[in-house]
Amino acid sequence: MSLPSTRSKLQKETRELLARWDRTIEEWNDPVSRRLQVEYLDQLERAVTRASEAMDAMNEVICRAQRECE
């Protein structure tokens, strides 16, 4: 699996998880759910953004190296 397709899959699955979470907190909205949001889901979203940016940068380096080796 290529880096761009892996990045796309990671982003898609994260969006799906967060959409399900949004539906969950419609029914479960208490201090525990808010703590889960802050301690895990908000951090996960930021981590996925950083990972996606790193994957893009890595892909650029790999593509450049491949072009230079041709």
N, CA, C, O and CB atoms as a CASP TS submission, in Angstrom:
PFRMAT TS
TARGET T0000
AUTHOR 0000-0000-0000
METHOD Language model
MODEL 1
PARENT N/A
ATOM      1  N   MET     1       0.850  -1.177   0.000  1.00  0.00           N
ATOM      2  CA  MET     1       0.000   0.000   0.000  1.00  0.00           C
ATOM      3  C   MET     1       0.895   1.239   0.000  1.00  0.00           C
ATOM      4  O   MET     1       1.844   1.319   0.780  1.00  0.00           O
ATOM      5  CB  MET     1      -0.967  -0.001   1.228  1.00  0.00           C
ATOM      6  N   SER     2       0.600   2.191  -0.860  1.00  0.00           N
ATOM      7  CA  SER     2       1.409   3.404  -0.971  1.00  0.00           C
ATOM      8  C   SER     2       1.101   4.369   0.179  1.00  0.00           C
ATOM      9  O   SER     2       0.070   4.266   0.843  1.00  0.00           O
ATOM     10  CB  SER     2       1.160   4.094  -2.330  1.00  0.00           C
ATOM     11  N   LEU     3       2.007   5.289   0.387  1.00  0.00           N
ATOM     12  CA  LEU     3       1.780   6.288   1.441  1.00  0.00           C
ATOM     13  C   LEU     3       0.523   7.117   1.193  1.00  0.00           C
ATOM     14  O   LEU     3      -0.253   7.325   2.125  1.00  0.00           O
ATOM     15  CB  LEU     3       2.984   7.213   1.551  1.00  0.00           C
ATOM     16  N   PRO     4       0.293   7.601  -0.039  1.00  0.00           N
ATOM     17  CA  PRO     4      -0.946   8.375  -0.249  1.00  0.00           C
ATOM     18  C   PRO     4      -2.211   7.565   0.038  1.00  0.00           C
ATOM     19  O   PRO     4      -3.165   8.094   0.608  1.00  0.00           O
ATOM     20  CB  PRO     4      -0.996   8.892  -1.678  1.00  0.00           C
ATOM     21  N   SER     5      -2.229   6.293  -0.350  1.00  0.00           N
ATOM     22  CA  SER     5      -3.437   5.502  -0.079  1.00  0.00           C
ATOM     23  C   SER     5      -3.563   5.186   1.408  1.00  0.00           C
ATOM     24  O   SER     5      -4.673   5.131   1.937  1.00  0.00           O
ATOM     25  CB  SER     5      -3.419   4.196  -0.893  1.00  0.00           C
ATOM     26  N   THR     6      -2.447   4.981   2.077  1.00  0.00           N
ATOM     27  CA  THR     6      -2.483   4.749   3.523  1.00  0.00           C
ATOM     28  C   THR     6      -2.977   5.997   4.246  1.00  0.00           C
ATOM     29  O   THR     6      -3.781   5.908   5.175  1.00  0.00           O
ATOM     30  CB  THR     6      -1.088   4.345   4.045  1.00  0.00           C
ATOM     31  N   ARG     7      -2.487   7.168   3.811  1.00  0.00           N
ATOM     32  CA  ARG     7      -2.931   8.434   4.407  1.00  0.00           C
ATOM     33  C   ARG     7      -4.429   8.625   4.200  1.00  0.00           C
ATOM     34  O   ARG     7      -5.145   9.019   5.120  1.00  0.00           O
ATOM     35  CB  ARG     7      -2.154   9.623   3.801  1.00  0.00           C
ATOM     36  N   SER     8      -4.891   8.345   3.000  1.00  0.00           N
ATOM     37  CA  SER     8      -6.324   8.492   2.713  1.00  0.00           C
ATOM     38  C   SER     8      -7.160   7.564   3.580  1.00  0.00           C
ATOM     39  O   SER     8      -8.204   7.959   4.101  1.00  0.00           O
ATOM     40  CB  SER     8      -6.605   8.213   1.234  1.00  0.00           C
ATOM     41  N   LYS     9      -6.696   6.323   3.734  1.00  0.00           N
ATOM     42  CA  LYS     9      -7.430   5.359   4.564  1.00  0.00           C
ATOM     43  C   LYS     9      -7.450   5.816   6.019  1.00  0.00           C
ATOM     44  O   LYS     9      -8.489   5.745   6.675  1.00  0.00           O
ATOM     45  CB  LYS     9      -6.799   3.952   4.455  1.00  0.00           C
ATOM     46  N   LEU    10      -6.323   6.280   6.523  1.00  0.00           N
ATOM     47  CA  LEU    10      -6.251   6.770   7.900  1.00  0.00           C
ATOM     48  C   LEU    10      -7.213   7.934   8.111  1.00  0.00           C
ATOM     49  O   LEU    10      -7.930   7.977   9.110  1.00  0.00           O
ATOM     50  CB  LEU    10      -4.817   7.200   8.244  1.00  0.00           C
ATOM     51  N   GLN    11      -7.229   8.868   7.180  1.00  0.00           N
ATOM     52  CA  GLN    11      -8.121  10.021   7.304  1.00  0.00           C
ATOM     53  C   GLN    11      -9.583   9.598   7.219  1.00  0.00           C
ATOM     54  O   GLN    11     -10.417  10.090   7.980  1.00  0.00           O
ATOM     55  CB  GLN    11      -7.811  11.055   6.219  1.00  0.00           C
ATOM     56  N   LYS    12      -9.898   8.693   6.304  1.00  0.00           N
ATOM     57  CA  LYS    12     -11.277   8.227   6.143  1.00  0.00           C
ATOM     58  C   LYS    12     -11.762   7.525   7.407  1.00  0.00           C
ATOM     59  O   LYS    12     -12.863   7.794   7.887  1.00  0.00           O
ATOM     60  CB  LYS    12     -11.389   7.280   4.936  1.00  0.00           C
ATOM     61  N   GLU    13     -10.942   6.629   7.943  1.00  0.00           N
ATOM     62  CA  GLU    13     -11.334   5.893   9.145  1.00  0.00           C
ATOM     63  C   GLU    13     -11.469   6.827  10.344  1.00  0.00           C
ATOM     64  O   GLU    13     -12.347   6.635  11.185  1.00  0.00           O
ATOM     65  CB  GLU    13     -10.318   4.791   9.451  1.00  0.00           C
ATOM     66  N   THR    14     -10.612   7.826  10.425  1.00  0.00           N
ATOM     67  CA  THR    14     -10.708   8.798  11.517  1.00  0.00           C
ATOM     68  C   THR    14     -11.989   9.612  11.401  1.00  0.00           C
ATOM     69  O   THR    14     -12.674   9.841  12.398  1.00  0.00           O
ATOM     70  CB  THR    14      -9.486   9.731  11.521  1.00  0.00           C
ATOM     71  N   ARG    15     -12.317  10.053  10.182  1.00  0.00           N
ATOM     72  CA  ARG    15     -13.578  10.787   9.981  1.00  0.00           C
ATOM     73  C   ARG    15     -14.771   9.928  10.384  1.00  0.00           C
ATOM     74  O   ARG    15     -15.713  10.414  11.011  1.00  0.00           O
ATOM     75  CB  ARG    15     -13.720  11.231   8.507  1.00  0.00           C
ATOM     76  N   GLU    16     -14.724   8.642  10.018  1.00  0.00           N
ATOM     77  CA  GLU    16     -15.825   7.744  10.374  1.00  0.00           C
ATOM     78  C   GLU    16     -15.933   7.587  11.892  1.00  0.00           C
ATOM     79  O   GLU    16     -17.033   7.627  12.444  1.00  0.00           O
ATOM     80  CB  GLU    16     -15.631   6.368   9.710  1.00  0.00           C
ATOM     81  N   LEU    17     -14.809   7.411  12.558  1.00  0.00           N
ATOM     82  CA  LEU    17     -14.809   7.293  14.016  1.00  0.00           C
ATOM     83  C   LEU    17     -15.384   8.550  14.659  1.00  0.00           C
ATOM     84  O   LEU    17     -16.212   8.460  15.566  1.00  0.00           O
ATOM     85  CB  LEU    17     -13.385   7.035  14.535  1.00  0.00           C
ATOM     86  N   LEU    18     -14.950   9.717  14.196  1.00  0.00           N
ATOM     87  CA  LEU    18     -15.429  10.967  14.786  1.00  0.00           C
ATOM     88  C   LEU    18     -16.910  11.198  14.496  1.00  0.00           C
ATOM     89  O   LEU    18     -17.622  11.763  15.327  1.00  0.00           O
ATOM     90  CB  LEU    18     -14.610  12.142  14.263  1.00  0.00           C
ATOM     91  N   ALA    19     -17.375  10.772  13.337  1.00  0.00           N
ATOM     92  CA  ALA    19     -18.809  10.885  13.030  1.00  0.00           C
ATOM     93  C   ALA    19     -19.620   9.986  13.958  1.00  0.00           C
ATOM     94  O   ALA    19     -20.682  10.375  14.442  1.00  0.00           O
ATOM     95  CB  ALA    19     -19.085  10.516  11.548  1.00  0.00           C
ATOM     96  N   ARG    20     -19.110   8.786  14.198  1.00  0.00           N
ATOM     97  CA  ARG    20     -19.804   7.885  15.133  1.00  0.00           C
ATOM     98  C   ARG    20     -19.779   8.454  16.543  1.00  0.00           C
ATOM     99  O   ARG    20     -20.748   8.330  17.292  1.00  0.00           O
ATOM    100  CB  ARG    20     -19.161   6.481  15.118  1.00  0.00           C
ATOM    101  N   TRP    21     -18.662   9.078  16.897  1.00  0.00           N
ATOM    102  CA  TRP    21     -18.572   9.697  18.219  1.00  0.00           C
ATOM    103  C   TRP    21     -19.600  10.817  18.348  1.00  0.00           C
ATOM    104  O   TRP    21     -20.250  10.950  19.385  1.00  0.00           O
ATOM    105  CB  TRP    21     -17.148  10.242  18.470  1.00  0.00           C
ATOM    106  N   ASP    22     -19.747  11.624  17.296  1.00  0.00           N
ATOM    107  CA  ASP    22     -20.739  12.706  17.327  1.00  0.00           C
ATOM    108  C   ASP    22     -22.140  12.153  17.568  1.00  0.00           C
ATOM    109  O   ASP    22     -22.925  12.744  18.310  1.00  0.00           O
ATOM    110  CB  ASP    22     -20.708  13.506  16.011  1.00  0.00           C
ATOM    111  N   ARG    23     -22.452  11.021  16.944  1.00  0.00           N
ATOM    112  CA  ARG    23     -23.766  10.405  17.169  1.00  0.00           C
ATOM    113  C   ARG    23     -23.863   9.849  18.593  1.00  0.00           C
ATOM    114  O   ARG    23     -24.928   9.886  19.209  1.00  0.00           O
ATOM    115  CB  ARG    23     -24.021   9.278  16.135  1.00  0.00           C
ATOM    116  N   THR    24     -22.759   9.340  19.103  1.00  0.00           N
ATOM    117  CA  THR    24     -22.749   8.774  20.451  1.00  0.00           C
ATOM    118  C   THR    24     -23.020   9.841  21.504  1.00  0.00           C
ATOM    119  O   THR    24     -23.796   9.617  22.433  1.00  0.00           O
ATOM    120  CB  THR    24     -21.412   8.093  20.731  1.00  0.00           C
ATOM    121  N   ILE    25     -22.381  11.002  21.362  1.00  0.00           N
ATOM    122  CA  ILE    25     -22.540  12.013  22.414  1.00  0.00           C
ATOM    123  C   ILE    25     -23.902  12.696  22.374  1.00  0.00           C
ATOM    124  O   ILE    25     -24.239  13.459  23.280  1.00  0.00           O
ATOM    125  CB  ILE    25     -21.452  13.057  22.293  1.00  0.00           C
ATOM    126  N   GLU    26     -24.685  12.429  21.333  1.00  0.00           N
ATOM    127  CA  GLU    26     -26.071  12.909  21.358  1.00  0.00           C
ATOM    128  C   GLU    26     -26.845  12.220  22.482  1.00  0.00           C
ATOM    129  O   GLU    26     -27.773  12.797  23.050  1.00  0.00           O
ATOM    130  CB  GLU    26     -26.765  12.657  19.991  1.00  0.00           C
ATOM    131  N   GLU    27     -26.461  10.993  22.797  1.00  0.00           N
ATOM    132  CA  GLU    27     -27.118  10.215  23.855  1.00  0.00           C
ATOM    133  C   GLU    27     -26.300  10.166  25.147  1.00  0.00           C
ATOM    134  O   GLU    27     -26.857  10.049  26.238  1.00  0.00           O
ATOM    135  CB  GLU    27     -27.379   8.800  23.368  1.00  0.00           C
ATOM    136  N   TRP    28     -24.993  10.256  25.016  1.00  0.00           N
ATOM    137  CA  TRP    28     -24.104  10.100  26.167  1.00  0.00           C
ATOM    138  C   TRP    28     -23.297  11.385  26.324  1.00  0.00           C
ATOM    139  O   TRP    28     -22.199  11.515  25.784  1.00  0.00           O
ATOM    140  CB  TRP    28     -23.159   8.857  25.997  1.00  0.00           C
ATOM    141  N   ASN    29     -23.859  12.326  27.070  1.00  0.00           N
ATOM    142  CA  ASN    29     -23.223  13.624  27.234  1.00  0.00           C
ATOM    143  C   ASN    29     -23.122  13.923  28.727  1.00  0.00           C
ATOM    144  O   ASN    29     -24.011  14.534  29.319  1.00  0.00           O
ATOM    145  CB  ASN    29     -24.017  14.743  26.487  1.00  0.00           C
ATOM    146  N   ASP    30     -22.031  13.483  29.311  1.00  0.00           N
ATOM    147  CA  ASP    30     -21.802  13.697  30.736  1.00  0.00           C
ATOM    148  C   ASP    30     -20.311  13.978  30.939  1.00  0.00           C
ATOM    149  O   ASP    30     -19.560  14.020  29.964  1.00  0.00           O
ATOM    150  CB  ASP    30     -22.271  12.454  31.584  1.00  0.00           C
ATOM    151  N   PRO    31     -19.870  14.171  32.175  1.00  0.00           N
ATOM    152  CA  PRO    31     -18.452  14.473  32.396  1.00  0.00           C
ATOM    153  C   PRO    31     -17.505  13.387  31.871  1.00  0.00           C
ATOM    154  O   PRO    31     -16.404  13.695  31.416  1.00  0.00           O
ATOM    155  CB  PRO    31     -18.206  14.676  33.868  1.00  0.00           C
ATOM    156  N   VAL    32     -17.921  12.142  31.932  1.00  0.00           N
ATOM    157  CA  VAL    32     -17.059  11.057  31.450  1.00  0.00           C
ATOM    158  C   VAL    32     -16.886  11.144  29.933  1.00  0.00           C
ATOM    159  O   VAL    32     -15.775  10.993  29.426  1.00  0.00           O
ATOM    160  CB  VAL    32     -17.646   9.680  31.844  1.00  0.00           C
ATOM    161  N   SER    33     -17.971  11.385  29.216  1.00  0.00           N
ATOM    162  CA  SER    33     -17.859  11.488  27.754  1.00  0.00           C
ATOM    163  C   SER    33     -17.034  12.708  27.355  1.00  0.00           C
ATOM    164  O   SER    33     -16.267  12.649  26.395  1.00  0.00           O
ATOM    165  CB  SER    33     -19.256  11.563  27.109  1.00  0.00           C
ATOM    166  N   ARG    34     -17.185  13.800  28.076  1.00  0.00           N
ATOM    167  CA  ARG    34     -16.396  14.995  27.771  1.00  0.00           C
ATOM    168  C   ARG    34     -14.913  14.753  28.052  1.00  0.00           C
ATOM    169  O   ARG    34     -14.054  15.226  27.307  1.00  0.00           O
ATOM    170  CB  ARG    34     -16.901  16.198  28.591  1.00  0.00           C
ATOM    171  N   ARG    35     -14.610  14.016  29.124  1.00  0.00           N
ATOM    172  CA  ARG    35     -13.216  13.686  29.428  1.00  0.00           C
ATOM    173  C   ARG    35     -12.635  12.783  28.340  1.00  0.00           C
ATOM    174  O   ARG    35     -11.493  12.972  27.920  1.00  0.00           O
ATOM    175  CB  ARG    35     -13.107  13.000  30.811  1.00  0.00           C
ATOM    176  N   LEU    36     -13.409  11.815  27.890  1.00  0.00           N
ATOM    177  CA  LEU    36     -12.967  10.937  26.808  1.00  0.00           C
ATOM    178  C   LEU    36     -12.682  11.756  25.546  1.00  0.00           C
ATOM    179  O   LEU    36     -11.697  11.518  24.848  1.00  0.00           O
ATOM    180  CB  LEU    36     -14.032   9.849  26.519  1.00  0.00           C
ATOM    181  N   GLN    37     -13.545  12.709  25.270  1.00  0.00           N
ATOM    182  CA  GLN    37     -13.363  13.584  24.107  1.00  0.00           C
ATOM    183  C   GLN    37     -12.038  14.333  24.207  1.00  0.00           C
ATOM    184  O   GLN    37     -11.246  14.340  23.264  1.00  0.00           O
ATOM    185  CB  GLN    37     -14.534  14.586  23.988  1.00  0.00           C
ATOM    186  N   VAL    38     -11.804  14.959  25.352  1.00  0.00           N
ATOM    187  CA  VAL    38     -10.612  15.789  25.527  1.00  0.00           C
ATOM    188  C   VAL    38      -9.343  14.947  25.596  1.00  0.00           C
ATOM    189  O   VAL    38      -8.345  15.276  24.956  1.00  0.00           O
ATOM    190  CB  VAL    38     -10.740  16.633  26.788  1.00  0.00           C
ATOM    191  N   GLU    39      -9.374  13.865  26.368  1.00  0.00           N
ATOM    192  CA  GLU    39      -8.164  13.081  26.600  1.00  0.00           C
ATOM    193  C   GLU    39      -7.782  12.182  25.433  1.00  0.00           C
ATOM    194  O   GLU    39      -6.605  11.863  25.266  1.00  0.00           O
ATOM    195  CB  GLU    39      -8.337  12.247  27.822  1.00  0.00           C
ATOM    196  N   TYR    40      -8.742  11.772  24.630  1.00  0.00           N
ATOM    197  CA  TYR    40      -8.435  10.801  23.582  1.00  0.00           C
ATOM    198  C   TYR    40      -8.797  11.276  22.176  1.00  0.00           C
ATOM    199  O   TYR    40      -7.935  11.324  21.299  1.00  0.00           O
ATOM    200  CB  TYR    40      -9.150   9.519  23.868  1.00  0.00           C
ATOM    201  N   LEU    41     -10.041  11.621  21.960  1.00  0.00           N
ATOM    202  CA  LEU    41     -10.475  11.898  20.590  1.00  0.00           C
ATOM    203  C   LEU    41      -9.894  13.190  20.035  1.00  0.00           C
ATOM    204  O   LEU    41      -9.489  13.228  18.873  1.00  0.00           O
ATOM    205  CB  LEU    41     -11.978  11.960  20.532  1.00  0.00           C
ATOM    206  N   ASP    42      -9.843  14.242  20.833  1.00  0.00           N
ATOM    207  CA  ASP    42      -9.235  15.486  20.355  1.00  0.00           C
ATOM    208  C   ASP    42      -7.757  15.267  20.036  1.00  0.00           C
ATOM    209  O   ASP    42      -7.251  15.762  19.029  1.00  0.00           O
ATOM    210  CB  ASP    42      -9.396  16.608  21.405  1.00  0.00           C
ATOM    211  N   GLN    43      -7.077  14.527  20.898  1.00  0.00           N
ATOM    212  CA  GLN    43      -5.663  14.237  20.670  1.00  0.00           C
ATOM    213  C   GLN    43      -5.474  13.342  19.449  1.00  0.00           C
ATOM    214  O   GLN    43      -4.529  13.523  18.681  1.00  0.00           O
ATOM    215  CB  GLN    43      -5.050  13.576  21.906  1.00  0.00           C
ATOM    216  N   LEU    44      -6.367  12.383  19.275  1.00  0.00           N
ATOM    217  CA  LEU    44      -6.294  11.504  18.110  1.00  0.00           C
ATOM    218  C   LEU    44      -6.426  12.309  16.824  1.00  0.00           C
ATOM    219  O   LEU    44      -5.679  12.095  15.869  1.00  0.00           O
ATOM    220  CB  LEU    44      -7.387  10.424  18.178  1.00  0.00           C
ATOM    221  N   GLU    45      -7.366  13.221  16.804  1.00  0.00           N
ATOM    222  CA  GLU    45      -7.574  14.035  15.600  1.00  0.00           C
ATOM    223  C   GLU    45      -6.321  14.845  15.261  1.00  0.00           C
ATOM    224  O   GLU    45      -5.925  14.922  14.099  1.00  0.00           O
ATOM    225  CB  GLU    45      -8.777  14.979  15.792  1.00  0.00           C
ATOM    226  N   ARG    46      -5.708  15.440  16.267  1.00  0.00           N
ATOM    227  CA  ARG    46      -4.471  16.202  16.031  1.00  0.00           C
ATOM    228  C   ARG    46      -3.341  15.278  15.580  1.00  0.00           C
ATOM    229  O   ARG    46      -2.564  15.635  14.695  1.00  0.00           O
ATOM    230  CB  ARG    46      -4.053  16.965  17.309  1.00  0.00           C
ATOM    231  N   ALA    47      -3.248  14.099  16.183  1.00  0.00           N
ATOM    232  CA  ALA    47      -2.193  13.152  15.814  1.00  0.00           C
ATOM    233  C   ALA    47      -2.361  12.667  14.374  1.00  0.00           C
ATOM    234  O   ALA    47      -1.377  12.518  13.650  1.00  0.00           O
ATOM    235  CB  ALA    47      -2.192  11.955  16.774  1.00  0.00           C
ATOM    236  N   VAL    48      -3.583  12.426  13.966  1.00  0.00           N
ATOM    237  CA  VAL    48      -3.833  11.988  12.589  1.00  0.00           C
ATOM    238  C   VAL    48      -3.464  13.102  11.612  1.00  0.00           C
ATOM    239  O   VAL    48      -2.909  12.829  10.547  1.00  0.00           O
ATOM    240  CB  VAL    48      -5.318  11.575  12.403  1.00  0.00           C
ATOM    241  N   THR    49      -3.759  14.333  11.954  1.00  0.00           N
ATOM    242  CA  THR    49      -3.375  15.461  11.097  1.00  0.00           C
ATOM    243  C   THR    49      -1.861  15.525  10.956  1.00  0.00           C
ATOM    244  O   THR    49      -1.344  15.678   9.849  1.00  0.00           O
ATOM    245  CB  THR    49      -3.915  16.791  11.669  1.00  0.00           C
ATOM    246  N   ARG    50      -1.149  15.408  12.071  1.00  0.00           N
ATOM    247  CA  ARG    50       0.319  15.445  12.021  1.00  0.00           C
ATOM    248  C   ARG    50       0.869  14.255  11.241  1.00  0.00           C
ATOM    249  O   ARG    50       1.804  14.409  10.455  1.00  0.00           O
ATOM    250  CB  ARG    50       0.908  15.458  13.444  1.00  0.00           C
ATOM    251  N   ALA    51       0.300  13.076  11.450  1.00  0.00           N
ATOM    252  CA  ALA    51       0.756  11.885  10.728  1.00  0.00           C
ATOM    253  C   ALA    51       0.514  12.035   9.229  1.00  0.00           C
ATOM    254  O   ALA    51       1.358  11.645   8.422  1.00  0.00           O
ATOM    255  CB  ALA    51       0.042  10.627  11.256  1.00  0.00           C
ATOM    256  N   SER    52      -0.616  12.588   8.859  1.00  0.00           N
ATOM    257  CA  SER    52      -0.926  12.798   7.441  1.00  0.00           C
ATOM    258  C   SER    52       0.072  13.759   6.804  1.00  0.00           C
ATOM    259  O   SER    52       0.535  13.536   5.685  1.00  0.00           O
ATOM    260  CB  SER    52      -2.358  13.337   7.275  1.00  0.00           C
ATOM    261  N   GLU    53       0.396  14.819   7.518  1.00  0.00           N
ATOM    262  CA  GLU    53       1.382  15.777   7.010  1.00  0.00           C
ATOM    263  C   GLU    53       2.747  15.109   6.857  1.00  0.00           C
ATOM    264  O   GLU    53       3.450  15.350   5.876  1.00  0.00           O
ATOM    265  CB  GLU    53       1.487  16.998   7.948  1.00  0.00           C
ATOM    266  N   ALA    54       3.122  14.277   7.818  1.00  0.00           N
ATOM    267  CA  ALA    54       4.399  13.566   7.743  1.00  0.00           C
ATOM    268  C   ALA    54       4.403  12.580   6.575  1.00  0.00           C
ATOM    269  O   ALA    54       5.413  12.440   5.885  1.00  0.00           O
ATOM    270  CB  ALA    54       4.682  12.826   9.064  1.00  0.00           C
ATOM    271  N   MET    55       3.285  11.901   6.352  1.00  0.00           N
ATOM    272  CA  MET    55       3.195  10.970   5.224  1.00  0.00           C
ATOM    273  C   MET    55       3.341  11.706   3.899  1.00  0.00           C
ATOM    274  O   MET    55       3.996  11.210   2.982  1.00  0.00           O
ATOM    275  CB  MET    55       1.861  10.208   5.259  1.00  0.00           C
ATOM    276  N   ASP    56       2.738  12.880   3.792  1.00  0.00           N
ATOM    277  CA  ASP    56       2.886  13.682   2.571  1.00  0.00           C
ATOM    278  C   ASP    56       4.350  14.056   2.351  1.00  0.00           C
ATOM    279  O   ASP    56       4.862  13.955   1.236  1.00  0.00           O
ATOM    280  CB  ASP    56       2.015  14.959   2.650  1.00  0.00           C
ATOM    281  N   ALA    57       5.013  14.484   3.409  1.00  0.00           N
ATOM    282  CA  ALA    57       6.422  14.867   3.303  1.00  0.00           C
ATOM    283  C   ALA    57       7.282  13.660   2.933  1.00  0.00           C
ATOM    284  O   ALA    57       8.171  13.766   2.088  1.00  0.00           O
ATOM    285  CB  ALA    57       6.914  15.486   4.625  1.00  0.00           C
ATOM    286  N   MET    58       7.023  12.523   3.560  1.00  0.00           N
ATOM    287  CA  MET    58       7.776  11.307   3.238  1.00  0.00           C
ATOM    288  C   MET    58       7.554  10.899   1.790  1.00  0.00           C
ATOM    289  O   MET    58       8.492  10.485   1.109  1.00  0.00           O
ATOM    290  CB  MET    58       7.375  10.160   4.174  1.00  0.00           C
ATOM    291  N   ASN    59       6.327  11.013   1.319  1.00  0.00           N
ATOM    292  CA  ASN    59       6.030  10.645  -0.062  1.00  0.00           C
ATOM    293  C   ASN    59       6.790  11.541  -1.036  1.00  0.00           C
ATOM    294  O   ASN    59       7.283  11.067  -2.060  1.00  0.00           O
ATOM    295  CB  ASN    59       4.521  10.731  -0.327  1.00  0.00           C
ATOM    296  N   GLU    60       6.885  12.829  -0.724  1.00  0.00           N
ATOM    297  CA  GLU    60       7.653  13.739  -1.579  1.00  0.00           C
ATOM    298  C   GLU    60       9.115  13.321  -1.642  1.00  0.00           C
ATOM    299  O   GLU    60       9.721  13.337  -2.714  1.00  0.00           O
ATOM    300  CB  GLU    60       7.540  15.182  -1.068  1.00  0.00           C
ATOM    301  N   VAL    61       9.685  12.947  -0.504  1.00  0.00           N
ATOM    302  CA  VAL    61      11.083  12.518  -0.465  1.00  0.00           C
ATOM    303  C   VAL    61      11.261  11.236  -1.275  1.00  0.00           C
ATOM    304  O   VAL    61      12.217  11.114  -2.040  1.00  0.00           O
ATOM    305  CB  VAL    61      11.550  12.303   0.997  1.00  0.00           C
ATOM    306  N   ILE    62      10.360  10.294  -1.113  1.00  0.00           N
ATOM    307  CA  ILE    62      10.448   9.030  -1.847  1.00  0.00           C
ATOM    308  C   ILE    62      10.337   9.273  -3.353  1.00  0.00           C
ATOM    309  O   ILE    62      11.107   8.708  -4.131  1.00  0.00           O
ATOM    310  CB  ILE    62       9.345   8.056  -1.381  1.00  0.00           C
ATOM    311  N   CYS    63       9.394  10.102  -3.761  1.00  0.00           N
ATOM    312  CA  CYS    63       9.223  10.402  -5.191  1.00  0.00           C
ATOM    313  C   CYS    63      10.459  11.088  -5.758  1.00  0.00           C
ATOM    314  O   CYS    63      10.894  10.776  -6.867  1.00  0.00           O
ATOM    315  CB  CYS    63       7.985  11.289  -5.411  1.00  0.00           C
ATOM    316  N   ARG    64      11.024  12.021  -4.998  1.00  0.00           N
ATOM    317  CA  ARG    64      12.232  12.712  -5.448  1.00  0.00           C
ATOM    318  C   ARG    64      13.389  11.721  -5.586  1.00  0.00           C
ATOM    319  O   ARG    64      14.136  11.769  -6.563  1.00  0.00           O
ATOM    320  CB  ARG    64      12.608  13.847  -4.464  1.00  0.00           C
ATOM    321  N   ALA    65      13.537  10.826  -4.612  1.00  0.00           N
ATOM    322  CA  ALA    65      14.604   9.822  -4.672  1.00  0.00           C
ATOM    323  C   ALA    65      14.410   8.896  -5.870  1.00  0.00           C
ATOM    324  O   ALA    65      15.380   8.540  -6.539  1.00  0.00           O
ATOM    325  CB  ALA    65      14.645   9.000  -3.368  1.00  0.00           C
ATOM    326  N   GLN    66      13.179   8.507  -6.143  1.00  0.00           N
ATOM    327  CA  GLN    66      12.916   7.648  -7.296  1.00  0.00           C
ATOM    328  C   GLN    66      13.267   8.359  -8.600  1.00  0.00           C
ATOM    329  O   GLN    66      13.854   7.755  -9.498  1.00  0.00           O
ATOM    330  CB  GLN    66      11.445   7.211  -7.312  1.00  0.00           C
ATOM    331  N   ARG    67      12.911   9.640  -8.708  1.00  0.00           N
ATOM    332  CA  ARG    67      13.242  10.401  -9.924  1.00  0.00           C
ATOM    333  C   ARG    67      14.753  10.521 -10.097  1.00  0.00           C
ATOM    334  O   ARG    67      15.266  10.426 -11.212  1.00  0.00           O
ATOM    335  CB  ARG    67      12.605  11.807  -9.874  1.00  0.00           C
ATOM    336  N   GLU    68      15.457  10.729  -8.993  1.00  0.00           N
ATOM    337  CA  GLU    68      16.910  10.880  -9.068  1.00  0.00           C
ATOM    338  C   GLU    68      17.603   9.571  -9.423  1.00  0.00           C
ATOM    339  O   GLU    68      18.709   9.582  -9.964  1.00  0.00           O
ATOM    340  CB  GLU    68      17.449  11.403  -7.749  1.00  0.00           C
ATOM    341  N   CYS    69      16.971   8.456  -9.127  1.00  0.00           N
ATOM    342  CA  CYS    69      17.567   7.149  -9.424  1.00  0.00           C
ATOM    343  C   CYS    69      17.273   6.684 -10.849  1.00  0.00           C
ATOM    344  O   CYS    69      17.833   5.685 -11.300  1.00  0.00           O
ATOM    345  CB  CYS    69      17.059   6.113  -8.438  1.00  0.00           C
ATOM    346  N   GLU    70      16.413   7.389 -11.550  1.00  0.00           N
ATOM    347  CA  GLU    70      16.065   6.973 -12.918  1.00  0.00           C
ATOM    348  C   GLU    70      17.151   7.333 -13.893  1.00  0.00           C
ATOM    349  O   GLU    70      17.025   7.058 -15.086  1.00  0.00           O
ATOM    350  CB  GLU    70      14.756   7.605 -13.358  1.00  0.00           C
TER
END
